[in-house]
Amino acid sequence: MKISAVKGFRDVLPEESDRWNWIESTARELFTRYNYRELRLPIAEKIGLFSRSIGESSDIVEKEMYSFEDRDGSILALRPEGTASVVRAYVEHSLYVKEAVSKLFYVGPMFRRERPQKGRYRQFHQIGLEVLGRDDPAIDAEVIVLIDDLLGRLGVSQARVRISSLGDGQCRPAYREALVEFGRAHVDALCDNCRRRLEQNPLRLLDCKEEGCQAVTADAPSMDRYLCAPCRDHFDAVCAILTGEGVDYAVDQRLVRGLDYYCRTAFEIVAEGLGSQNAVGGGGRYDGLVKAMGGPEIPGVGAALGLERLAMVAGETPLHGGAEIFIAPLGADADLIAARLAHGLRRHGVAVEAESGAKSLKSHMRRADKLGVRWVVILGEQELGRGAASIRDMSAKLDFQCAIPLDSRPEDFFDGLRRLAAEPVSRPA
Ligand code: HAM
């Protein structure tokens, strides 16, 4: 019986992997430039980490976590996101003692048991970044500018930032109360989910996808009017920097994120070409989280991008640097020489493919063409007889009689190839 992959879990085949590697290496390079360092985190955590940080009444904790009982009776969960783990590690290793500001990034798989569809999977991958130890608006803006920069480098066109302020412990309670009151007044028109969560988590009202709820909440009070002066100033300063940097953003006070730890700045980056799952990334500020996780009062801000979604909207992948040389032996004796030459050249740092057992030069050439190599080293009966290979320069479509003896050292062989390419003594192929 054939066994297929689990629903919502997918393979990343080599061509897509090339694309992911390009996206990841572009991100890593940029992170270095902005002075972020990588944190490699475990995939499983104690389940309480996520319920306490993301929120008991969030969709993720209520119904999307992959959790299981370990043999010692503890309940673990596959991480649904990275921020909670970053904060756990930050507190566990007291990183704040070593540095006043920690700028961290991570890349890896996350797990949410959502309904799979285009751009939405049960195992997906995030590139995330977190800054701990700064609460000034410039750092919120830096996170967004970095992402904007990354999207630009990856050739993502039509990306737009939606941004709002969710207020803080001072001003949000009054807004929350206003929303609960609004919800109570319209309770008959709300879906079961919203009704159930109204008292506990009224902000979820604004995020409900049900048509009925959306119609009702079109008139719901907006956080905008409730922001206290420090939150308002903070938000205005973030927006002013984004404007100055030419970031394409729109203030959207209805933006509430699906995770409960946010305060003040919250944002999402939407891109065209993603269909209904149009958020390529999202993030925001979470000033109370380090304390809630048992650490000191240290503010935080960060964001994460979905790799699968980035791969859908990024520009063309630069050409993959595959094999440079293809060795085409014809016959058992030539196979042995080909293997020796290939190993020697690889040890010398050259990317080589050699295939034995081919029936004809034509089939070798078809493979070489497909691999897009620069040179084909032909080892037929004639070549073995005279102790030197024939070379085909695939880019110039020229054949050379090679003057480099087959028993030369690999580095001399490769240097010889390069010399031939520079001054071709050639005849048309
Ligand atoms: P999030 O908005 O839940 O935020 O996820 C960030 C991104 O991960 C989304 O914009 C999307 O691109 C991708 N993503 C989420 N779920 C899926 C899925 N099921 N399939 C494919 N891609 C998905 C967070 O996770 C926060 N931890 C971000 C953050 C960091 N906030 C502060 N720091």
CSV table of C-alpha atoms and ligand atoms in Angstrom, one decimal:
chain,number,residue,atom,x,y,z
A,1,MET,CA,0.0,0.0,0.0
A,2,LYS,CA,1.2,3.4,-0.9
A,3,ILE,CA,1.7,5.8,2.0
A,4,SER,CA,1.3,9.5,1.3
A,5,ALA,CA,2.2,12.6,3.3
A,6,VAL,CA,-0.2,13.7,6.1
A,7,LYS,CA,-2.9,16.2,5.0
A,8,GLY,CA,-1.6,19.7,5.3
A,9,PHE,CA,2.1,18.6,5.5
A,10,ARG,CA,4.0,18.8,2.3
A,11,ASP,CA,7.3,18.0,0.7
A,12,VAL,CA,9.5,20.8,-0.6
A,13,LEU,CA,11.0,19.3,-3.8
A,14,PRO,CA,14.5,20.4,-5.0
A,15,GLU,CA,13.3,23.2,-7.4
A,16,GLU,CA,11.2,24.8,-4.6
A,17,SER,CA,14.1,24.2,-2.1
A,18,ASP,CA,16.4,26.3,-4.4
A,19,ARG,CA,13.8,29.0,-4.1
A,20,TRP,CA,13.5,28.7,-0.3
A,21,ASN,CA,17.3,28.7,0.0
A,22,TRP,CA,17.5,31.9,-1.9
A,23,ILE,CA,14.8,33.5,0.2
A,24,GLU,CA,16.4,32.3,3.4
A,25,SER,CA,19.9,33.4,2.5
A,26,THR,CA,18.6,36.8,1.4
A,27,ALA,CA,16.9,37.2,4.8
A,28,ARG,CA,19.9,36.0,6.7
A,29,GLU,CA,22.2,38.5,4.9
A,30,LEU,CA,19.8,41.3,5.7
A,31,PHE,CA,19.4,40.3,9.4
A,32,THR,CA,23.1,40.5,9.7
A,33,ARG,CA,23.1,44.0,8.3
A,34,TYR,CA,20.4,45.0,10.9
A,35,ASN,CA,22.4,43.3,13.6
A,36,TYR,CA,20.1,40.4,14.4
A,37,ARG,CA,21.5,37.0,15.5
A,38,GLU,CA,20.0,33.6,15.1
A,39,LEU,CA,18.2,31.6,17.8
A,40,ARG,CA,17.6,28.0,17.1
A,41,LEU,CA,14.6,26.8,19.1
A,42,PRO,CA,13.1,23.4,19.8
A,43,ILE,CA,10.0,22.3,17.9
A,44,ALA,CA,8.1,21.0,20.9
A,45,GLU,CA,7.4,23.0,24.1
A,46,LYS,CA,5.2,22.5,27.2
A,47,ILE,CA,1.7,23.3,26.2
A,48,GLY,CA,1.3,25.9,28.9
A,49,LEU,CA,3.8,28.1,27.2
A,50,PHE,CA,1.4,28.7,24.3
A,51,SER,CA,-1.9,28.9,26.2
A,52,ARG,CA,-0.4,31.5,28.5
A,53,SER,CA,1.2,33.7,25.8
A,54,ILE,CA,-1.0,33.3,22.7
A,55,GLY,CA,-4.1,33.3,24.8
A,56,GLU,CA,-6.6,30.6,26.0
A,57,SER,CA,-9.4,32.0,23.8
A,58,SER,CA,-7.3,32.4,20.6
A,59,ASP,CA,-8.2,30.1,17.7
A,60,ILE,CA,-4.7,28.7,17.8
A,61,VAL,CA,-4.9,27.5,21.4
A,62,GLU,CA,-8.6,26.6,21.3
A,63,LYS,CA,-8.5,24.3,18.3
A,64,GLU,CA,-5.3,24.4,16.2
A,65,MET,CA,-2.5,23.0,18.4
A,66,TYR,CA,-0.9,19.6,17.8
A,67,SER,CA,-0.5,18.4,21.4
A,68,PHE,CA,0.3,15.1,22.8
A,69,GLU,CA,1.0,13.4,26.1
A,70,ASP,CA,4.6,12.5,26.6
A,71,ARG,CA,5.5,9.2,28.3
A,72,ASP,CA,6.1,11.0,31.7
A,73,GLY,CA,2.5,12.4,31.6
A,74,SER,CA,3.5,16.0,30.6
A,75,ILE,CA,1.5,17.5,27.7
A,76,LEU,CA,3.6,18.9,24.9
A,77,ALA,CA,2.7,20.9,21.8
A,78,LEU,CA,4.4,21.3,18.4
A,79,ARG,CA,5.0,25.0,18.3
A,80,PRO,CA,2.3,27.0,16.4
A,81,GLU,CA,4.6,30.1,16.2
A,82,GLY,CA,8.0,31.3,17.4
A,83,THR,CA,7.5,34.4,19.7
A,84,ALA,CA,6.5,32.4,22.7
A,85,SER,CA,9.6,30.1,22.4
A,86,VAL,CA,11.9,33.1,21.9
A,87,VAL,CA,10.6,34.8,25.1
A,88,ARG,CA,10.8,31.5,27.0
A,89,ALA,CA,14.4,31.0,25.9
A,90,TYR,CA,15.2,34.7,26.6
A,91,VAL,CA,14.0,34.4,30.2
A,92,GLU,CA,15.4,30.9,30.7
A,93,HIS,CA,18.9,31.9,29.7
A,94,SER,CA,18.6,35.5,31.3
A,95,LEU,CA,19.8,37.0,28.0
A,96,TYR,CA,18.8,40.4,29.5
A,97,VAL,CA,21.7,40.1,31.9
A,98,LYS,CA,24.2,39.8,29.1
A,99,GLU,CA,22.8,42.5,26.8
A,100,ALA,CA,20.4,45.5,27.2
A,101,VAL,CA,18.9,44.8,23.8
A,102,SER,CA,18.5,41.4,22.1
A,103,LYS,CA,17.8,41.3,18.4
A,104,LEU,CA,17.0,37.8,17.4
A,105,PHE,CA,15.8,35.9,14.4
A,106,TYR,CA,14.7,32.3,13.7
A,107,VAL,CA,13.7,30.2,10.7
A,108,GLY,CA,11.8,27.0,10.9
A,109,PRO,CA,8.6,24.9,10.8
A,110,MET,CA,5.5,25.8,12.8
A,111,PHE,CA,2.3,23.7,13.2
A,112,ARG,CA,-1.3,24.7,13.2
A,113,ARG,CA,-4.2,22.3,12.6
A,114,GLU,CA,-6.1,24.7,10.3
A,115,ARG,CA,-8.2,23.7,7.3
A,116,PRO,CA,-5.6,23.4,4.5
A,117,GLN,CA,-6.0,25.5,1.4
A,118,LYS,CA,-3.8,27.5,-1.0
A,119,GLY,CA,-1.2,29.2,1.1
A,120,ARG,CA,-2.4,27.5,4.3
A,121,TYR,CA,-0.8,24.4,5.6
A,122,ARG,CA,-0.7,22.5,8.9
A,123,GLN,CA,3.1,22.4,8.8
A,124,PHE,CA,4.4,25.7,7.5
A,125,HIS,CA,7.6,27.7,7.9
A,126,GLN,CA,8.3,31.1,9.3
A,127,ILE,CA,11.2,33.5,9.2
A,128,GLY,CA,10.8,35.6,12.3
A,129,LEU,CA,12.5,38.3,14.2
A,130,GLU,CA,12.2,39.7,17.7
A,131,VAL,CA,13.7,42.6,19.5
A,132,LEU,CA,13.7,42.5,23.3
A,133,GLY,CA,14.6,45.5,25.4
A,134,ARG,CA,13.4,48.5,23.4
A,135,ASP,CA,10.0,50.2,23.5
A,136,ASP,CA,10.8,53.3,21.4
A,137,PRO,CA,8.8,53.8,18.2
A,138,ALA,CA,12.0,53.7,16.1
A,139,ILE,CA,12.4,50.0,16.7
A,140,ASP,CA,8.8,49.1,15.7
A,141,ALA,CA,9.5,51.0,12.5
A,142,GLU,CA,12.8,49.3,12.0
A,143,VAL,CA,11.1,45.9,12.1
A,144,ILE,CA,8.7,47.0,9.4
A,145,VAL,CA,11.3,48.7,7.3
A,146,LEU,CA,13.5,45.6,7.5
A,147,ILE,CA,10.6,43.5,6.2
A,148,ASP,CA,9.8,46.0,3.5
A,149,ASP,CA,13.5,45.9,2.5
A,150,LEU,CA,13.4,42.1,2.4
A,151,LEU,CA,10.3,42.0,0.3
A,152,GLY,CA,11.9,44.5,-2.1
A,153,ARG,CA,15.0,42.4,-2.4
A,154,LEU,CA,12.9,39.3,-3.1
A,155,GLY,CA,11.1,41.2,-5.9
A,156,VAL,CA,7.7,41.1,-4.1
A,157,SER,CA,5.6,43.7,-5.8
A,158,GLN,CA,2.4,45.1,-4.5
A,159,ALA,CA,3.1,44.4,-0.8
A,160,ARG,CA,1.3,46.7,1.6
A,161,VAL,CA,1.5,47.1,5.4
A,162,ARG,CA,-1.8,47.4,7.4
A,163,ILE,CA,-1.1,48.9,10.7
A,164,SER,CA,-3.0,49.8,13.9
A,165,SER,CA,-2.4,50.4,17.6
A,166,LEU,CA,-4.1,48.1,20.0
A,167,GLY,CA,-3.4,50.5,23.0
A,168,ASP,CA,-1.9,49.3,26.3
A,169,GLY,CA,-2.9,48.4,29.8
A,170,GLN,CA,-4.0,52.0,30.4
A,171,CYS,CA,-6.3,52.6,27.5
A,172,ARG,CA,-7.3,49.1,26.3
A,173,PRO,CA,-9.6,48.1,29.2
A,174,ALA,CA,-12.0,51.0,28.4
A,175,TYR,CA,-12.1,50.0,24.7
A,176,ARG,CA,-12.6,46.4,25.6
A,177,GLU,CA,-15.6,47.3,27.8
A,178,ALA,CA,-17.0,49.4,24.9
A,179,LEU,CA,-16.7,46.4,22.6
A,180,VAL,CA,-18.4,44.1,25.1
A,181,GLU,CA,-21.2,46.5,25.5
A,182,PHE,CA,-21.5,46.8,21.7
A,183,GLY,CA,-21.5,43.0,21.4
A,184,ARG,CA,-24.2,42.6,24.0
A,185,ALA,CA,-26.4,45.0,22.2
A,186,HIS,CA,-26.1,43.0,19.0
A,187,VAL,CA,-25.7,39.5,20.5
A,188,ASP,CA,-28.6,38.0,18.5
A,189,ALA,CA,-26.8,38.8,15.2
A,190,LEU,CA,-23.5,37.2,16.3
A,191,CYS,CA,-22.2,33.8,15.5
A,192,ASP,CA,-22.0,31.2,18.2
A,193,ASN,CA,-18.2,31.6,18.4
A,194,CYS,CA,-18.4,35.3,18.9
A,195,ARG,CA,-21.2,35.0,21.4
A,196,ARG,CA,-19.2,32.5,23.4
A,197,ARG,CA,-16.0,34.6,23.4
A,198,LEU,CA,-17.6,38.0,23.8
A,199,GLU,CA,-16.9,38.6,27.5
A,200,GLN,CA,-13.5,36.9,27.5
A,201,ASN,CA,-12.0,38.2,24.3
A,202,PRO,CA,-14.2,40.9,22.6
A,203,LEU,CA,-11.4,42.0,20.2
A,204,ARG,CA,-12.0,38.7,18.3
A,205,LEU,CA,-15.3,40.2,17.2
A,206,LEU,CA,-13.5,42.4,14.7
A,207,ASP,CA,-11.6,39.4,13.3
A,208,CYS,CA,-14.6,37.1,12.7
A,209,LYS,CA,-15.0,35.9,9.1
A,210,GLU,CA,-18.8,35.2,9.4
A,211,GLU,CA,-20.7,37.6,7.1
A,212,GLY,CA,-23.3,38.3,9.8
A,213,CYS,CA,-20.7,39.3,12.3
A,214,GLN,CA,-18.8,41.4,9.8
A,215,ALA,CA,-22.0,43.3,9.0
A,216,VAL,CA,-22.6,44.0,12.7
A,217,THR,CA,-19.1,45.0,13.5
A,218,ALA,CA,-18.9,47.5,10.6
A,219,ASP,CA,-20.3,50.0,13.2
A,220,ALA,CA,-18.3,48.7,16.2
A,221,PRO,CA,-16.4,51.3,18.2
A,222,SER,CA,-12.8,51.8,17.0
A,223,MET,CA,-9.7,51.7,19.2
A,224,ASP,CA,-8.6,54.9,17.6
A,225,ARG,CA,-10.9,56.9,19.8
A,226,TYR,CA,-9.7,55.2,23.0
A,227,LEU,CA,-5.9,55.5,22.7
A,228,CYS,CA,-4.3,57.3,25.6
A,229,ALA,CA,-1.8,60.1,24.8
A,230,PRO,CA,1.4,58.0,25.2
A,231,CYS,CA,0.0,55.3,22.9
A,232,ARG,CA,-1.2,57.8,20.4
A,233,ASP,CA,2.2,59.5,20.3
A,234,HIS,CA,4.0,56.2,20.0
A,235,PHE,CA,1.8,55.2,17.1
A,236,ASP,CA,2.1,58.6,15.3
A,237,ALA,CA,5.9,58.4,15.6
A,238,VAL,CA,6.0,54.8,14.1
A,239,CYS,CA,3.9,56.0,11.2
A,240,ALA,CA,6.0,59.1,10.7
A,241,ILE,CA,9.1,57.0,10.3
A,242,LEU,CA,7.4,54.7,7.9
A,243,THR,CA,6.3,57.6,5.8
A,244,GLY,CA,9.8,59.0,5.8
A,245,GLU,CA,11.2,55.7,4.7
A,246,GLY,CA,8.6,55.5,1.8
A,247,VAL,CA,7.0,52.3,3.2
A,248,ASP,CA,3.6,51.6,1.6
A,249,TYR,CA,1.3,51.4,4.6
A,250,ALA,CA,-2.3,52.0,5.5
A,251,VAL,CA,-3.7,52.6,9.0
A,252,ASP,CA,-6.5,50.1,9.6
A,253,GLN,CA,-7.9,50.4,13.1
A,254,ARG,CA,-9.9,47.2,12.6
A,255,LEU,CA,-6.8,45.1,12.4
A,256,VAL,CA,-6.7,42.8,15.4
A,257,ARG,CA,-4.2,40.0,15.3
A,258,GLY,CA,-5.1,36.4,16.2
A,259,LEU,CA,-2.6,36.3,19.1
A,260,ASP,CA,-3.4,37.9,22.4
A,261,TYR,CA,0.0,39.1,23.5
A,262,TYR,CA,0.0,42.2,21.4
A,263,CYS,CA,-0.2,45.8,22.7
A,264,ARG,CA,0.3,49.1,20.9
A,265,THR,CA,1.7,48.5,17.3
A,266,ALA,CA,0.1,45.6,15.4
A,267,PHE,CA,0.6,45.1,11.7
A,268,GLU,CA,0.2,42.7,8.8
A,269,ILE,CA,1.8,42.7,5.4
A,270,VAL,CA,-0.5,41.7,2.6
A,271,ALA,CA,0.6,40.9,-0.9
A,272,GLU,CA,-1.3,40.4,-4.2
A,273,GLY,CA,-1.3,36.9,-5.6
A,274,LEU,CA,-2.0,35.0,-2.4
A,275,GLY,CA,-5.8,34.6,-2.7
A,276,SER,CA,-7.8,34.7,0.5
A,277,GLN,CA,-4.7,33.9,2.6
A,278,ASN,CA,-3.2,37.3,1.7
A,279,ALA,CA,-1.0,37.9,4.7
A,280,VAL,CA,2.6,37.2,3.9
A,281,GLY,CA,3.6,38.3,7.4
A,282,GLY,CA,2.5,39.9,10.6
A,283,GLY,CA,3.7,41.1,13.9
A,284,GLY,CA,3.6,43.7,16.6
A,285,ARG,CA,4.6,44.8,20.1
A,286,TYR,CA,4.2,42.6,23.1
A,287,ASP,CA,5.4,44.6,26.1
A,288,GLY,CA,3.9,42.4,28.9
A,289,LEU,CA,5.0,39.0,27.6
A,290,VAL,CA,8.5,38.7,29.1
A,291,LYS,CA,7.0,39.5,32.5
A,292,ALA,CA,4.1,37.1,32.0
A,293,MET,CA,6.6,34.4,31.2
A,294,GLY,CA,8.4,34.9,34.5
A,295,GLY,CA,11.0,37.4,33.5
A,296,PRO,CA,11.5,41.1,34.3
A,297,GLU,CA,9.5,43.9,32.8
A,298,ILE,CA,11.1,44.1,29.4
A,299,PRO,CA,9.3,45.2,26.2
A,300,GLY,CA,9.3,43.3,23.0
A,301,VAL,CA,8.4,43.7,19.3
A,302,GLY,CA,8.7,41.5,16.3
A,303,ALA,CA,7.2,39.9,13.3
A,304,ALA,CA,7.1,36.7,11.2
A,305,LEU,CA,6.8,36.0,7.5
A,306,GLY,CA,5.4,32.8,6.0
A,307,LEU,CA,8.0,31.1,3.8
A,308,GLU,CA,5.4,29.2,1.7
A,309,ARG,CA,3.6,32.5,1.0
A,310,LEU,CA,6.9,34.4,0.4
A,311,ALA,CA,7.8,31.7,-2.2
A,312,MET,CA,4.4,32.3,-3.9
A,313,VAL,CA,4.9,36.0,-4.3
A,314,ALA,CA,8.6,36.5,-4.7
A,315,GLY,CA,10.2,37.2,-8.1
A,316,GLU,CA,12.2,34.8,-10.1
A,317,THR,CA,14.7,32.6,-8.3
A,318,PRO,CA,18.3,33.4,-9.4
A,319,LEU,CA,19.8,30.5,-11.3
A,320,HIS,CA,20.8,27.6,-9.2
A,321,GLY,CA,24.6,27.1,-9.2
A,322,GLY,CA,24.6,23.4,-10.1
A,323,ALA,CA,27.3,21.3,-11.6
A,324,GLU,CA,29.9,23.1,-13.7
A,325,ILE,CA,31.3,20.0,-15.4
A,326,PHE,CA,29.7,16.9,-16.7
A,327,ILE,CA,32.0,13.9,-17.3
A,328,ALA,CA,30.7,11.7,-20.1
A,329,PRO,CA,32.6,8.3,-20.1
A,330,LEU,CA,31.9,5.7,-22.8
A,331,GLY,CA,32.7,2.2,-21.7
A,332,ALA,CA,33.9,0.5,-18.5
A,333,ASP,CA,37.5,1.7,-18.6
A,334,ALA,CA,36.4,5.2,-19.1
A,335,ASP,CA,33.9,4.9,-16.2
A,336,LEU,CA,36.7,4.3,-13.8
A,337,ILE,CA,38.7,7.3,-15.1
A,338,ALA,CA,35.6,9.4,-14.9
A,339,ALA,CA,35.0,8.5,-11.3
A,340,ARG,CA,38.6,9.3,-10.3
A,341,LEU,CA,38.6,12.6,-12.2
A,342,ALA,CA,35.2,13.6,-10.7
A,343,HIS,CA,36.2,12.8,-7.1
A,344,GLY,CA,39.5,14.7,-7.6
A,345,LEU,CA,37.8,17.8,-9.0
A,346,ARG,CA,35.2,17.8,-6.3
A,347,ARG,CA,37.9,17.7,-3.6
A,348,HIS,CA,39.4,20.6,-5.4
A,349,GLY,CA,36.1,22.5,-5.0
A,350,VAL,CA,34.6,22.1,-8.4
A,351,ALA,CA,30.9,21.0,-8.8
A,352,VAL,CA,31.0,17.9,-11.0
A,353,GLU,CA,28.5,15.3,-12.2
A,354,ALA,CA,29.7,12.0,-13.7
A,355,GLU,CA,27.5,9.3,-15.0
A,356,SER,CA,28.6,5.8,-15.9
A,357,GLY,CA,26.9,3.2,-18.0
A,358,ALA,CA,25.6,5.5,-20.7
A,359,LYS,CA,25.0,3.8,-24.1
A,360,SER,CA,25.9,6.8,-26.3
A,361,LEU,CA,27.4,10.3,-26.3
A,362,LYS,CA,24.0,11.6,-27.4
A,363,SER,CA,22.3,10.5,-24.1
A,364,HIS,CA,25.2,12.0,-22.1
A,365,MET,CA,24.7,15.2,-24.0
A,366,ARG,CA,21.0,15.3,-23.3
A,367,ARG,CA,21.7,15.0,-19.5
A,368,ALA,CA,24.5,17.6,-19.6
A,369,ASP,CA,22.2,20.0,-21.4
A,370,LYS,CA,19.5,19.5,-18.8
A,371,LEU,CA,21.9,20.1,-16.0
A,372,GLY,CA,23.1,23.3,-17.6
A,373,VAL,CA,26.8,22.6,-17.1
A,374,ARG,CA,29.5,24.7,-18.6
A,375,TRP,CA,31.8,21.9,-19.8
A,376,VAL,CA,31.4,18.3,-20.9
A,377,VAL,CA,34.5,16.1,-20.6
A,378,ILE,CA,34.2,13.3,-23.1
A,379,LEU,CA,36.0,10.1,-22.4
A,380,GLY,CA,35.6,7.8,-25.4
A,381,GLU,CA,37.8,5.1,-26.8
A,382,GLN,CA,39.8,7.6,-28.9
A,383,GLU,CA,40.3,9.9,-25.9
A,384,LEU,CA,41.5,7.0,-23.7
A,385,GLY,CA,43.8,6.0,-26.5
A,386,ARG,CA,45.6,9.3,-26.6
A,387,GLY,CA,45.4,9.9,-22.9
A,388,ALA,CA,43.5,13.2,-23.1
A,389,ALA,CA,39.8,14.1,-23.1
A,390,SER,CA,37.7,15.9,-25.6
A,391,ILE,CA,36.0,18.9,-24.1
A,392,ARG,CA,32.7,20.5,-25.2
A,393,ASP,CA,32.2,24.1,-24.1
A,394,MET,CA,28.4,24.1,-23.7
A,395,SER,CA,28.1,27.9,-23.6
A,396,ALA,CA,30.1,28.5,-26.8
A,397,LYS,CA,28.9,25.2,-28.3
A,398,LEU,CA,32.5,24.4,-29.3
A,399,ASP,CA,34.5,21.2,-29.1
A,400,PHE,CA,38.2,21.2,-28.0
A,401,GLN,CA,40.8,18.6,-28.4
A,402,CYS,CA,42.1,18.7,-24.9
A,403,ALA,CA,45.8,19.0,-24.4
A,404,ILE,CA,45.5,18.2,-20.7
A,405,PRO,CA,46.6,14.7,-20.0
A,406,LEU,CA,44.0,12.6,-18.2
A,407,ASP,CA,46.4,11.7,-15.4
A,408,SER,CA,47.1,15.4,-14.5
A,409,ARG,CA,46.3,16.5,-11.0
A,410,PRO,CA,42.7,17.7,-10.7
A,411,GLU,CA,43.6,21.3,-10.1
A,412,ASP,CA,45.8,21.3,-13.2
A,413,PHE,CA,43.0,19.7,-15.2
A,414,PHE,CA,40.6,22.4,-14.1
A,415,ASP,CA,43.0,25.2,-14.7
A,416,GLY,CA,43.6,23.8,-18.1
A,417,LEU,CA,39.9,23.9,-18.8
A,418,ARG,CA,39.8,27.5,-17.8
A,419,ARG,CA,42.7,28.4,-20.0
A,420,LEU,CA,41.1,26.6,-23.0
A,421,ALA,CA,37.9,28.7,-22.4
A,422,ALA,CA,39.9,31.9,-22.3
A,423,GLU,CA,41.9,31.2,-25.5
A,424,PRO,CA,39.9,28.6,-27.4
A,425,VAL,CA,41.9,26.7,-30.1
A,426,SER,CA,38.7,25.3,-31.4
A,427,ARG,CA,36.8,23.8,-34.2
A,428,PRO,CA,32.9,24.2,-34.5
A,429,ALA,CA,31.0,21.5,-32.7
B,1,HAM,P1,1.0,35.1,12.5
B,1,HAM,O1,0.3,36.2,11.8
B,1,HAM,O2,0.2,34.1,13.2
B,1,HAM,O3,2.0,35.7,13.5
B,1,HAM,O4,1.9,34.3,11.5
B,1,HAM,C1,2.9,35.0,10.7
B,1,HAM,C2,2.8,34.5,9.2
B,1,HAM,O5,3.0,33.1,9.2
B,1,HAM,C3,1.5,34.8,8.5
B,1,HAM,O6,1.4,36.1,8.0
B,1,HAM,C4,1.6,33.8,7.4
B,1,HAM,O7,2.4,34.3,6.3
B,1,HAM,C5,2.3,32.6,8.0
B,1,HAM,N1,1.3,31.6,8.4
B,1,HAM,C6,0.6,31.5,9.5
B,1,HAM,N2,-0.2,30.4,9.6
B,1,HAM,C7,0.1,29.8,8.4
B,1,HAM,C8,-0.4,28.6,7.8
B,1,HAM,N3,-1.3,27.8,8.4
B,1,HAM,N4,0.1,28.2,6.6
B,1,HAM,C9,1.0,29.0,6.0
B,1,HAM,N5,1.5,30.1,6.5
B,1,HAM,C10,1.0,30.5,7.7
B,1,HAM,C11,2.9,35.0,14.3
B,1,HAM,O8,3.0,33.8,14.3
B,1,HAM,C12,3.6,35.9,15.3
B,1,HAM,N6,4.5,35.0,16.2
B,1,HAM,C13,4.4,36.9,14.6
B,1,HAM,C14,5.2,37.8,15.6
B,1,HAM,C15,6.5,37.7,15.9
B,1,HAM,N7,4.7,38.7,16.3
B,1,HAM,C16,5.6,39.3,17.1
B,1,HAM,N8,6.7,38.7,16.8
